[in-house]
mmCIF file of C-alpha atoms in Angstrom:
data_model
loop_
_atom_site.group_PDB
_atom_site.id
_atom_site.type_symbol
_atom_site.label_atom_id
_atom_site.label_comp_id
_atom_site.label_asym_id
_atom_site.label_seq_id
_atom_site.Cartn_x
_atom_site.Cartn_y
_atom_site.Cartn_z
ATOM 1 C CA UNK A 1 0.000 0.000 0.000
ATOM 2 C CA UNK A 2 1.268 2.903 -0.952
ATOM 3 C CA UNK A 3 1.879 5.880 1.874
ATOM 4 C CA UNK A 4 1.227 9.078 -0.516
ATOM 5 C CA UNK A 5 -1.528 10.188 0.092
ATOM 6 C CA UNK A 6 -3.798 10.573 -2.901
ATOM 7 C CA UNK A 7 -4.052 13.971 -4.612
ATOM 8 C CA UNK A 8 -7.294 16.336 -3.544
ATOM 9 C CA UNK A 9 -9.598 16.549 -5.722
ATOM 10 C CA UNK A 10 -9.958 19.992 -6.614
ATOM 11 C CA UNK A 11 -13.669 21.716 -6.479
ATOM 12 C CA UNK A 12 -14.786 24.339 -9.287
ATOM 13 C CA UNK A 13 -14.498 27.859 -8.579
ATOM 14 C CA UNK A 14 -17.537 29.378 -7.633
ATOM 15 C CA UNK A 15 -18.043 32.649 -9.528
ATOM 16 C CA UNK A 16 -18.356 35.507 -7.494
ATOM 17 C CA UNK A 17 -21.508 37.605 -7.737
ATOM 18 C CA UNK A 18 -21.235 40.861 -8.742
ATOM 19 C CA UNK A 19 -23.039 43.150 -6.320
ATOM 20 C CA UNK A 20 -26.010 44.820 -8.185
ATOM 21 C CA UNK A 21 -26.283 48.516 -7.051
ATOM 22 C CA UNK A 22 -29.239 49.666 -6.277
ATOM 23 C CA UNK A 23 -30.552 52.615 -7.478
ATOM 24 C CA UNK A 24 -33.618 54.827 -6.821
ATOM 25 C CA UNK A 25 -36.123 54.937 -9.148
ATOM 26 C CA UNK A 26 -36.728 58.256 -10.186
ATOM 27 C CA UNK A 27 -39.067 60.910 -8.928
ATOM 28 C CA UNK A 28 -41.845 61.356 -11.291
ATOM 29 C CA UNK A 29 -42.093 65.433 -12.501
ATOM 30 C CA UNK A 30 -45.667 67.392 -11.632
ATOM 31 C CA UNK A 31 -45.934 70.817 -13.515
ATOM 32 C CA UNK A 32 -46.161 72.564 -10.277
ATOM 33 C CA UNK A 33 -43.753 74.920 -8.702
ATOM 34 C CA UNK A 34 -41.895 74.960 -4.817
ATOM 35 C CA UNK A 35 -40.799 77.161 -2.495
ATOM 36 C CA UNK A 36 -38.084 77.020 -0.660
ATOM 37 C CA UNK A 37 -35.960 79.097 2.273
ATOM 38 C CA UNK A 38 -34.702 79.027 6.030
ATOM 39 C CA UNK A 39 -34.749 81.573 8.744
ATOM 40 C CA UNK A 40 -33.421 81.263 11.967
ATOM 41 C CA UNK A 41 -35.437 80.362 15.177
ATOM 42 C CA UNK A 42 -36.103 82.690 17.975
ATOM 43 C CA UNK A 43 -35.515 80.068 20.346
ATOM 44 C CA UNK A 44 -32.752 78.410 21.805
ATOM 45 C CA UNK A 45 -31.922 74.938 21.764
ATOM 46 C CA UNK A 46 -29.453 73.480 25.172
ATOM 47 C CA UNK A 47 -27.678 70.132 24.655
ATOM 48 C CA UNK A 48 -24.830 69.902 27.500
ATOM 49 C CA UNK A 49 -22.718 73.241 27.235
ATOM 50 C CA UNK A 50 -23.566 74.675 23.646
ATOM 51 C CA UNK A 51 -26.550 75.944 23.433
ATOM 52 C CA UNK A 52 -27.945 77.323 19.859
ATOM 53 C CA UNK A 53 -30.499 79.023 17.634
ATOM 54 C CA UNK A 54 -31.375 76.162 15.249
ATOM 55 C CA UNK A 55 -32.221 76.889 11.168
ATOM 56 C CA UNK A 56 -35.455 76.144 10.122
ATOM 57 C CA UNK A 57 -35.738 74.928 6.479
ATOM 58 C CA UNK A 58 -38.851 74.840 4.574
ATOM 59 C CA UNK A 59 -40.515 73.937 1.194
ATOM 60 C CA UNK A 60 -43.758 74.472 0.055
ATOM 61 C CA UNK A 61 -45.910 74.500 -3.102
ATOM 62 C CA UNK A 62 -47.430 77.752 -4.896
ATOM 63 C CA UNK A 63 -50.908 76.574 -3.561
ATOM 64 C CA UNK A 64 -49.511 77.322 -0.300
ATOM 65 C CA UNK A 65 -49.083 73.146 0.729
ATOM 66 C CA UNK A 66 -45.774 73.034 3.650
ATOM 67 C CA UNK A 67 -44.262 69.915 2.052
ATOM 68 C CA UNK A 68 -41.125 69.548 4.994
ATOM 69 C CA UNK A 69 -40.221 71.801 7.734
ATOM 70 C CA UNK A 70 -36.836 70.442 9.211
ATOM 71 C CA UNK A 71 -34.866 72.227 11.925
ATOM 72 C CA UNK A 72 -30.822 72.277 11.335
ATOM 73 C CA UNK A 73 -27.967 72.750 13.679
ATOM 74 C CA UNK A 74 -26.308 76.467 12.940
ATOM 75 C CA UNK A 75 -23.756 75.796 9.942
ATOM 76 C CA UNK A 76 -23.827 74.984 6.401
ATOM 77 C CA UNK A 77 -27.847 75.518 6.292
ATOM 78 C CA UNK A 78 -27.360 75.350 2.430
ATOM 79 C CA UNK A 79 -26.275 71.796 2.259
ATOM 80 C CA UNK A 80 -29.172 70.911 4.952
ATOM 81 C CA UNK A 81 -31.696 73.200 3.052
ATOM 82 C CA UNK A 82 -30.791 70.576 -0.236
ATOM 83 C CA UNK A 83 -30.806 67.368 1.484
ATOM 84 C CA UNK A 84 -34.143 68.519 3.310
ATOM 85 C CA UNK A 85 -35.103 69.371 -0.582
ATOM 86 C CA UNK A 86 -34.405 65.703 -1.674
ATOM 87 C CA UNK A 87 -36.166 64.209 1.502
ATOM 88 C CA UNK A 88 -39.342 66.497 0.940
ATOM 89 C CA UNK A 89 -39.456 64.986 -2.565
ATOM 90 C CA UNK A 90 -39.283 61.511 -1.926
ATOM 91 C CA UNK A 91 -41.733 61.879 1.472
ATOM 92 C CA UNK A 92 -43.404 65.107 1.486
ATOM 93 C CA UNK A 93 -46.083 66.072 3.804
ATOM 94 C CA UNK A 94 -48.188 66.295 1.679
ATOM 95 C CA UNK A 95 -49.479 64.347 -1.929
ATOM 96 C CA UNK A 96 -47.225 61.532 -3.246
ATOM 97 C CA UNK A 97 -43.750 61.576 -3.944
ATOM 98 C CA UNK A 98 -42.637 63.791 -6.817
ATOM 99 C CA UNK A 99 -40.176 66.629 -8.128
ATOM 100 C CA UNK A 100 -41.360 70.047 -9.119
ATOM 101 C CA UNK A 101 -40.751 71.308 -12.493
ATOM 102 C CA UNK A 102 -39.754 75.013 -10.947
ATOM 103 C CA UNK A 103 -38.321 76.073 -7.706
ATOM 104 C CA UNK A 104 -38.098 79.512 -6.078
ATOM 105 C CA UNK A 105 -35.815 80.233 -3.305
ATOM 106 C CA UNK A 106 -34.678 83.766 -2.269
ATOM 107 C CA UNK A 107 -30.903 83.033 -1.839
ATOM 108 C CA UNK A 108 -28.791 82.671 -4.573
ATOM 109 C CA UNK A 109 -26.571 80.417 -2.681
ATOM 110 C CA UNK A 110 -29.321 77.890 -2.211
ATOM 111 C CA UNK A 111 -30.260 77.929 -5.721
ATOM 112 C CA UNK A 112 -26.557 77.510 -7.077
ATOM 113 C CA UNK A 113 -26.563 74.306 -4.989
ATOM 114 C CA UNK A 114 -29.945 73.520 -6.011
ATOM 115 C CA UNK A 115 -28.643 73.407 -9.448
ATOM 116 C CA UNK A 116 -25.657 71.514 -9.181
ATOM 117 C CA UNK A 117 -26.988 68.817 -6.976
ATOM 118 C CA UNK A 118 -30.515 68.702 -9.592
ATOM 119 C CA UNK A 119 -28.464 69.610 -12.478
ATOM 120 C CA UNK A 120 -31.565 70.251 -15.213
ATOM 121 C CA UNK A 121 -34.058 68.164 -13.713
ATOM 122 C CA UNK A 122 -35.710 71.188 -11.999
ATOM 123 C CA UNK A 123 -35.831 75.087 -12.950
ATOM 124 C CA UNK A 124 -34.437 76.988 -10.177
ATOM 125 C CA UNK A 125 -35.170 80.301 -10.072
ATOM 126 C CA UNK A 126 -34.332 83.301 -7.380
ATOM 127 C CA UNK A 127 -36.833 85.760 -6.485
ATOM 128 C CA UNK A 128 -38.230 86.830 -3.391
ATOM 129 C CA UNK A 129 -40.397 84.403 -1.136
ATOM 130 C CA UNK A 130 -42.700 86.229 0.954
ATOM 131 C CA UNK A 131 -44.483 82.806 1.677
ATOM 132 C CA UNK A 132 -42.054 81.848 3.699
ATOM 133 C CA UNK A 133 -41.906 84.819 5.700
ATOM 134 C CA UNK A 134 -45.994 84.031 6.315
ATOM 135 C CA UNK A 135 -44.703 80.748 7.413
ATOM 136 C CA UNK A 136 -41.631 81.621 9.705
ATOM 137 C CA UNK A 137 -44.498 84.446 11.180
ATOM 138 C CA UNK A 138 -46.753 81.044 11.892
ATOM 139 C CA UNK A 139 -44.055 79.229 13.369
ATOM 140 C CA UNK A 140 -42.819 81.647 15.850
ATOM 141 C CA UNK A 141 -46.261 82.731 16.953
ATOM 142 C CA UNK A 142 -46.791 78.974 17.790
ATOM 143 C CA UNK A 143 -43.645 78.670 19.428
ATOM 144 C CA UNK A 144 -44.152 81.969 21.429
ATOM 145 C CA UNK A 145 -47.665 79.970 22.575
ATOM 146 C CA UNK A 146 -45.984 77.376 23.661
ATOM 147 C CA UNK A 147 -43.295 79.080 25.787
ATOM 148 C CA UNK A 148 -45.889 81.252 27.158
ATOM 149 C CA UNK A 149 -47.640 78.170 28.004
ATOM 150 C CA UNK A 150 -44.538 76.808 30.342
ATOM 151 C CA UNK A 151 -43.973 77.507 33.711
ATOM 152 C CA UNK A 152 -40.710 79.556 33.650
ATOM 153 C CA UNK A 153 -37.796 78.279 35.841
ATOM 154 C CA UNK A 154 -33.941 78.955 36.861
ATOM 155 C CA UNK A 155 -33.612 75.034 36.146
ATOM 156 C CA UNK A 156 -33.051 73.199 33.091
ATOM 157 C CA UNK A 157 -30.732 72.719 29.994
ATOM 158 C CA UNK A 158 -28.130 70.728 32.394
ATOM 159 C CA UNK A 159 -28.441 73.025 35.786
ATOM 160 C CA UNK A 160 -28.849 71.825 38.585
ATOM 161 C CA UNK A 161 -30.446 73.304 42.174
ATOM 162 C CA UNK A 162 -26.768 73.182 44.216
ATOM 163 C CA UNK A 163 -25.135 75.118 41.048
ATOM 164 C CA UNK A 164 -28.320 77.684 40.913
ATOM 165 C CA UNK A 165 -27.450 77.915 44.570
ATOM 166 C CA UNK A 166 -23.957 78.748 44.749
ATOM 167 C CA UNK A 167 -24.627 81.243 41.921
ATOM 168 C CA UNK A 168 -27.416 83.203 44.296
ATOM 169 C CA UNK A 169 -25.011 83.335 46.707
ATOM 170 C CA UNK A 170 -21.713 84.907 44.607
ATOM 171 C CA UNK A 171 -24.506 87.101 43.211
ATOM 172 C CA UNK A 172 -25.982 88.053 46.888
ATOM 173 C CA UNK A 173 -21.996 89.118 47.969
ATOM 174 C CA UNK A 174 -21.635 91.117 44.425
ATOM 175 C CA UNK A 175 -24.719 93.324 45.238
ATOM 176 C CA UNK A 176 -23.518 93.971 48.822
ATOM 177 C CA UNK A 177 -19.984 95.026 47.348
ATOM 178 C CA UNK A 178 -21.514 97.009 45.044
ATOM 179 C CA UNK A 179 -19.128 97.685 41.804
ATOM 180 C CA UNK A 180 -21.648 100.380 40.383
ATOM 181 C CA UNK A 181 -20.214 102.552 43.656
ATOM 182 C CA UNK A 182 -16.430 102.596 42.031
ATOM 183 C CA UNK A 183 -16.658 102.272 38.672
ATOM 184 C CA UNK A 184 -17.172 105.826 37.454
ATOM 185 C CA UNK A 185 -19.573 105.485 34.568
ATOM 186 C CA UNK A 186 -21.216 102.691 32.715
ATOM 187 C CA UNK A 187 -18.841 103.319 29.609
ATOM 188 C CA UNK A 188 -15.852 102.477 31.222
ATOM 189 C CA UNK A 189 -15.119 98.734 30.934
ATOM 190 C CA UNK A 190 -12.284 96.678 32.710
ATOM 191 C CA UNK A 191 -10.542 93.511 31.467
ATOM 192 C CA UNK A 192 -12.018 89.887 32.000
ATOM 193 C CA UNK A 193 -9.950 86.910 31.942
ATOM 194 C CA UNK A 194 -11.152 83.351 33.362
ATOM 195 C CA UNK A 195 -8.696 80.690 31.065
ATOM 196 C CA UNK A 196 -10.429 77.501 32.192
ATOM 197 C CA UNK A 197 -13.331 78.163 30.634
ATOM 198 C CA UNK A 198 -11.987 80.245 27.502
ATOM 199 C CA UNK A 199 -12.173 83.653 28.194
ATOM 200 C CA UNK A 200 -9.523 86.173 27.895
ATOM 201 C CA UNK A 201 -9.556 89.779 27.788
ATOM 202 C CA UNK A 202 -13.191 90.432 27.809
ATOM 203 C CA UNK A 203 -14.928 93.542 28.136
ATOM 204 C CA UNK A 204 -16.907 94.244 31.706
ATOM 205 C CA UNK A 205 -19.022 97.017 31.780
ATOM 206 C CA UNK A 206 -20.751 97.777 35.424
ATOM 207 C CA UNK A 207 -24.031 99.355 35.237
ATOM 208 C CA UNK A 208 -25.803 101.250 38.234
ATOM 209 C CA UNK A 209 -24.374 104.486 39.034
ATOM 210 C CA UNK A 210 -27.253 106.594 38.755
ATOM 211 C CA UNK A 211 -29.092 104.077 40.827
ATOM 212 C CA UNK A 212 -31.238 102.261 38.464
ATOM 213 C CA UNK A 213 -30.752 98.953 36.787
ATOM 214 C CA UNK A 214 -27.540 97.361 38.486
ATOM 215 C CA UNK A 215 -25.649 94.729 36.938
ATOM 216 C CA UNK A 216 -22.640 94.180 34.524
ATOM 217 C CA UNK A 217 -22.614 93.555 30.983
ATOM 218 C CA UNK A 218 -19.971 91.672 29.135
ATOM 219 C CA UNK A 219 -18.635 91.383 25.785
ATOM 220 C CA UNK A 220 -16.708 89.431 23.690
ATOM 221 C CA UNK A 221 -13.849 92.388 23.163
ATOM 222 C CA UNK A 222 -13.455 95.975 23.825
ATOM 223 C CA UNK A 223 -14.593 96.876 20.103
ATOM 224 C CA UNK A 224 -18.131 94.925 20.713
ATOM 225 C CA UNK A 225 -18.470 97.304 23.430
ATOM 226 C CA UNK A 226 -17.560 100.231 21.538
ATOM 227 C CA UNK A 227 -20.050 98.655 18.488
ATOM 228 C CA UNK A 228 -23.190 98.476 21.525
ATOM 229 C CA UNK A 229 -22.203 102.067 22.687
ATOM 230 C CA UNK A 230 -22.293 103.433 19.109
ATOM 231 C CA UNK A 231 -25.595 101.712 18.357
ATOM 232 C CA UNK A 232 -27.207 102.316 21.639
ATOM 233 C CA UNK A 233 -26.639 106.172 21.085
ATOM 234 C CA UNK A 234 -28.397 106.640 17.863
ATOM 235 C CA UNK A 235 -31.857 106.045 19.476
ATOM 236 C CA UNK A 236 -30.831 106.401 22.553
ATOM 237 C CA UNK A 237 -34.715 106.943 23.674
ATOM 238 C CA UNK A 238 -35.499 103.334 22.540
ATOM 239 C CA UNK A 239 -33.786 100.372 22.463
ATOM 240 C CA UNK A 240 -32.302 99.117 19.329
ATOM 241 C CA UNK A 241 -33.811 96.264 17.097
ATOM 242 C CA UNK A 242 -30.564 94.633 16.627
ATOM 243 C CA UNK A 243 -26.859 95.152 17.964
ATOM 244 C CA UNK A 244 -23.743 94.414 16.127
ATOM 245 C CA UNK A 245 -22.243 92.219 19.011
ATOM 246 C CA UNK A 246 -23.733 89.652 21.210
ATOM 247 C CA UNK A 247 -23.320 90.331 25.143
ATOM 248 C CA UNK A 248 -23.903 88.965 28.506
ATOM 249 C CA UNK A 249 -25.673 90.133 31.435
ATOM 250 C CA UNK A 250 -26.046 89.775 35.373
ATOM 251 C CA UNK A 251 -28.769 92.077 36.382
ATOM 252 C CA UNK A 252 -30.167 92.387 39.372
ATOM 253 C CA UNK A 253 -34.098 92.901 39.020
ATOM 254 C CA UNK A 254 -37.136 93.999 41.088
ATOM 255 C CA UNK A 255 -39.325 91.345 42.826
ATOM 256 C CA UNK A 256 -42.430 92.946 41.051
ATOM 257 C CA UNK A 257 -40.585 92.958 37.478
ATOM 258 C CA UNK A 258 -40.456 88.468 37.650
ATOM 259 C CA UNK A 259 -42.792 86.178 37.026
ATOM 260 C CA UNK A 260 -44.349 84.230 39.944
ATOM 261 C CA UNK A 261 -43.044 81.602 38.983
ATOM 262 C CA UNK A 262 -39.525 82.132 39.651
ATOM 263 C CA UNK A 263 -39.744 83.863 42.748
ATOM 264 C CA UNK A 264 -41.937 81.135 43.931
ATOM 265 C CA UNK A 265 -39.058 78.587 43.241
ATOM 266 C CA UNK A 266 -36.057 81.267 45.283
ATOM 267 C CA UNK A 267 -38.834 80.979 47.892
ATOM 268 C CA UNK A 268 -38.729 77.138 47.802
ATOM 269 C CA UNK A 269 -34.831 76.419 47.232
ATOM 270 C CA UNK A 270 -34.507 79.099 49.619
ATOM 271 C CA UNK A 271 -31.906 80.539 47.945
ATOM 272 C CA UNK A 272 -29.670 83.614 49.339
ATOM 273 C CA UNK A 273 -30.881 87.336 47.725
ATOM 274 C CA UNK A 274 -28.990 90.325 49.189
ATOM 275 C CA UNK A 275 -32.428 92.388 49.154
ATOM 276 C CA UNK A 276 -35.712 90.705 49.436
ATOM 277 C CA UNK A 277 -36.573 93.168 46.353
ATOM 278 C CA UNK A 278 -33.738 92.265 44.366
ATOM 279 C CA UNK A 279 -33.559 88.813 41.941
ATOM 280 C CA UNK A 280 -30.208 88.168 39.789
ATOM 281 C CA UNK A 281 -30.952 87.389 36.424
ATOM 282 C CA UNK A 282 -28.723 85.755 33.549
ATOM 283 C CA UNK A 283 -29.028 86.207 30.216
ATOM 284 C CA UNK A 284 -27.129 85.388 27.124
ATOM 285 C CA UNK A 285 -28.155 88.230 24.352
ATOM 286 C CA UNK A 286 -27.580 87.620 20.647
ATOM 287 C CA UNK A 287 -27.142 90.231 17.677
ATOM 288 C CA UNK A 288 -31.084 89.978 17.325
ATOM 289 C CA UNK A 289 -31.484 90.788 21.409
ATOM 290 C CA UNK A 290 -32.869 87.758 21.926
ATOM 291 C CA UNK A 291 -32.100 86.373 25.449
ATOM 292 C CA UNK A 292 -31.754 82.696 27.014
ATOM 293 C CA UNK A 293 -30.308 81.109 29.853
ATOM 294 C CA UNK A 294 -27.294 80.265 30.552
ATOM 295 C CA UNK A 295 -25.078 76.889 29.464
ATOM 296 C CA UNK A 296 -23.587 75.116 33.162
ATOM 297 C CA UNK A 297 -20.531 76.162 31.858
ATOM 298 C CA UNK A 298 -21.574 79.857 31.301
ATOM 299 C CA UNK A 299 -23.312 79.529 35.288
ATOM 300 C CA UNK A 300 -19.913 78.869 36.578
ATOM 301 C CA UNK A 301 -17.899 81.625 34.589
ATOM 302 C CA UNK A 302 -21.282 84.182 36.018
ATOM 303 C CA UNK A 303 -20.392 82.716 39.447
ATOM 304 C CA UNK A 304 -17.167 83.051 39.221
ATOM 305 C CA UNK A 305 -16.883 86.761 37.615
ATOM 306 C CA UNK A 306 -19.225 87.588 40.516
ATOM 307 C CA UNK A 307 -17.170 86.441 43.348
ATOM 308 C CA UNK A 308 -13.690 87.508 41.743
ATOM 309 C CA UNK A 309 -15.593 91.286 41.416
ATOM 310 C CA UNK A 310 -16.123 90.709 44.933
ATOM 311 C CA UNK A 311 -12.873 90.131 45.729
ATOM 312 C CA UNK A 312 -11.640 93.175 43.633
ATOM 313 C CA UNK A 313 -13.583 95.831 45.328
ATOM 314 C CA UNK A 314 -11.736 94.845 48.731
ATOM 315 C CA UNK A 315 -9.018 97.228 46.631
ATOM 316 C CA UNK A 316 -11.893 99.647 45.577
ATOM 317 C CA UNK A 317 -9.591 102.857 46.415
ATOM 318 C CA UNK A 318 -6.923 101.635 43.608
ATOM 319 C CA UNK A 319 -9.834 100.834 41.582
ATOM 320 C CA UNK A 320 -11.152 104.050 41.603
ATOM 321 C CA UNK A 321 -7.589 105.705 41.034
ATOM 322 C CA UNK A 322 -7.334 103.735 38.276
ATOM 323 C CA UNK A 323 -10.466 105.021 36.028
ATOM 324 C CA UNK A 324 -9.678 108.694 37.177
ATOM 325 C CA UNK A 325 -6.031 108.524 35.669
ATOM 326 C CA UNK A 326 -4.175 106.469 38.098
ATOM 327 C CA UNK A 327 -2.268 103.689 38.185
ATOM 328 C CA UNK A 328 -4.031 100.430 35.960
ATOM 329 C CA UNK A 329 -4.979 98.075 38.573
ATOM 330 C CA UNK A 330 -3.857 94.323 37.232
ATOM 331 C CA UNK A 331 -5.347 91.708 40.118
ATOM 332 C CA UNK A 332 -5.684 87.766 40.303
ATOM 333 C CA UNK A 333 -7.773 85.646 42.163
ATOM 334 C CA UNK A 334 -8.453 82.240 42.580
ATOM 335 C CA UNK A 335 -12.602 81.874 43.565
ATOM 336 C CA UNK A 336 -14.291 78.640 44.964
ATOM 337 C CA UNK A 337 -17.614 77.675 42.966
ATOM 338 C CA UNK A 338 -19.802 74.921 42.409
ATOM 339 C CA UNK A 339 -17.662 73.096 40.000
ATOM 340 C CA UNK A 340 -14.155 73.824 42.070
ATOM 341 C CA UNK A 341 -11.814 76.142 42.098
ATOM 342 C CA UNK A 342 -11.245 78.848 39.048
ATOM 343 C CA UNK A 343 -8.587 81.491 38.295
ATOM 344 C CA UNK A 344 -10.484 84.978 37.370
ATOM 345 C CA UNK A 345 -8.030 87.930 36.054
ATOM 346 C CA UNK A 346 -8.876 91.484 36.153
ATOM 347 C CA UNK A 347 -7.655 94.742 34.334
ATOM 348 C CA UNK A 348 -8.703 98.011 35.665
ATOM 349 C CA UNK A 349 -9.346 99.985 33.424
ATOM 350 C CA UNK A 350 -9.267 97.741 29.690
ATOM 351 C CA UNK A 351 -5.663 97.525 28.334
ATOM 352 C CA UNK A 352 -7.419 98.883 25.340
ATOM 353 C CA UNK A 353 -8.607 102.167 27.446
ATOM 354 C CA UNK A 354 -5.327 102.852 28.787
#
């Protein structure tokens, strides 16, 4: 017997399949025309520490039909506004799917991406759409319902009660110290630095000294301030309906100017006011002067600017020599809040005033 083993037998290939791509079939045309556009919200949108104004994208037919009305992160709305095109034709809201043989859309922008992602398939045109400014009108008036509908709170988008706290109390010792009461005028503005969290060299205006509306505002730079004080002094009987820089602000308000709301829940967390008449209030205002509340992140830096102001006006003589001419007043401090420990740097008055 032989020991070789015998040779395999070899099996037949098998042939591969070629994969088969699918494809789409496509849209059928309707001789009917679209319209198209997006607008931002007037509302704010929280998730974590970024909190947003999202795009809202819509399409519609001539007749008046909404056929998709899709809210996109802040970005490239143009791409979104094309994809939310395609999706609207293959599942619109309303009749079966289809492709319009024209399209209207007011920015040009839109329509040159229209055309090079529809290529001749659909007319594109750009003209003005005053049907979607009938629909954005809609769409906020619902959403203004609905918020007026909710039962306002210092709570939510990621805060919790022991942060709210510790903010009520840096705000309680910043009233008591009273900033308005060294800082000359509410168009001087000091230097604001707090690197763990981002910001350098902002500009912090203190409001107050004629005994109304205390608070500070801040800004992104010394030229946003300079932008707010130029546009706030061309009507300076009315406020304006936009601002060229966004801003934020720690006021301090009147018990009889908040809803019931939220001075039923200070009443119930029993948190610290300096004045039984006096409320802190945080807002974060856009170019469009709409106001929302603040990210945890942007509590902490408010806590924290509070507490290091606090600290500064324990040297409220040099700060006072400082905005009449003195010597610049350059001061570090190291603050305990809610989230730990955090490094706040102040320049008295703004490198850039000096």
């Amino acid at each position: 017997m032989s020991s070789v083993p015998a040779p395999k037998k070899k099996r037949p290939k098998k042939l591969a399949k070629k994969a088969v791509k699918k494809t789409a079939a496509p849209l059928p045309r309707r001789d009917e025309a679209w319209i198209g556009g997006f607008f931002s919200l007037r509302a704010f949108v929280h998730e974590g520490d970024e909190a947003y104004r999202p795009e809202a994208v819509v399409w519609m037919t001539e007749r008046g039909l909404v056929l998709s009305c899709a809210a996109l992160r802040p970005g490239d709305v143009v791409a979104g506004a094309v994809d939310s095109f395609e999706a609207a034709a293959r599942e619109p809201l309303d009749g079966e799917a289809r492709l319009p043989a024209r399209v209207r859309v007011a920015s040009p922008a839109l329509a040159d991406a229209l055309r090079a992602r529809l290529g001749a398939t659909v007319e594109v045109r750009v003209a003005p759409t005053p049907e979607i400014d009938v629909v954005a009108e809609d769409l906020e008036e619902h959403l203004g319902a609905r918020d007026g509908r909710l039962t306002p709170s210092f709570l939510g988008g990621g805060i919790e009660a022991p942060a709210m706290a510790s903010f009520f109390r840096a705000a309680a010792a910043l009233y008591r110290a009273a900033p308005w009461k060294a800082v000359p005028s509410d168009a001087d503005i000091m230097a604001l630095s707090i690197p763990s969290l981002g910001a350098r060299d902002l500009a912090l205006c203190v409001v107050g000294q004629a005994g109304q509306s205390h608070g500070v505002l801040l800004f992104e730079s010394a030229q946003g301030f300079e932008l707010y004080l130029a546009e706030t002094a061309k009507l300076p009987d009315a406020p304006p309906a936009s601002l060229p820089a966004s801003f934020f602000s720690l006021s301090f308000d009147r018990a009889g100017d908040l809803h019931p709301a939220l001075r039923a829940e200070v009443a119930e967390q029993r948190w610290e006011l300096a004045d039984p008449d006096t409320y802190p209030m945080l807002a974060m205002v856009d170019e469009d002067l709409i106001g929302r509340k603040p990210t945890p992140k942007e509590l902490t830096a408010s806590e924290a600017l509070a507490l290091g102001l606090v600290e500064l006006m324990k040297r409220r003589k040099e700060v006072v020599k400082a905005f009449r001419g003195g010597a610049p007043v350059d001061a570090t401090f190291v603050v305990e809040t809610q989230a730990g420990p955090v490094e706040v740097l102040f320049g008295a008055p703004h490198p850039a005033r000096r």
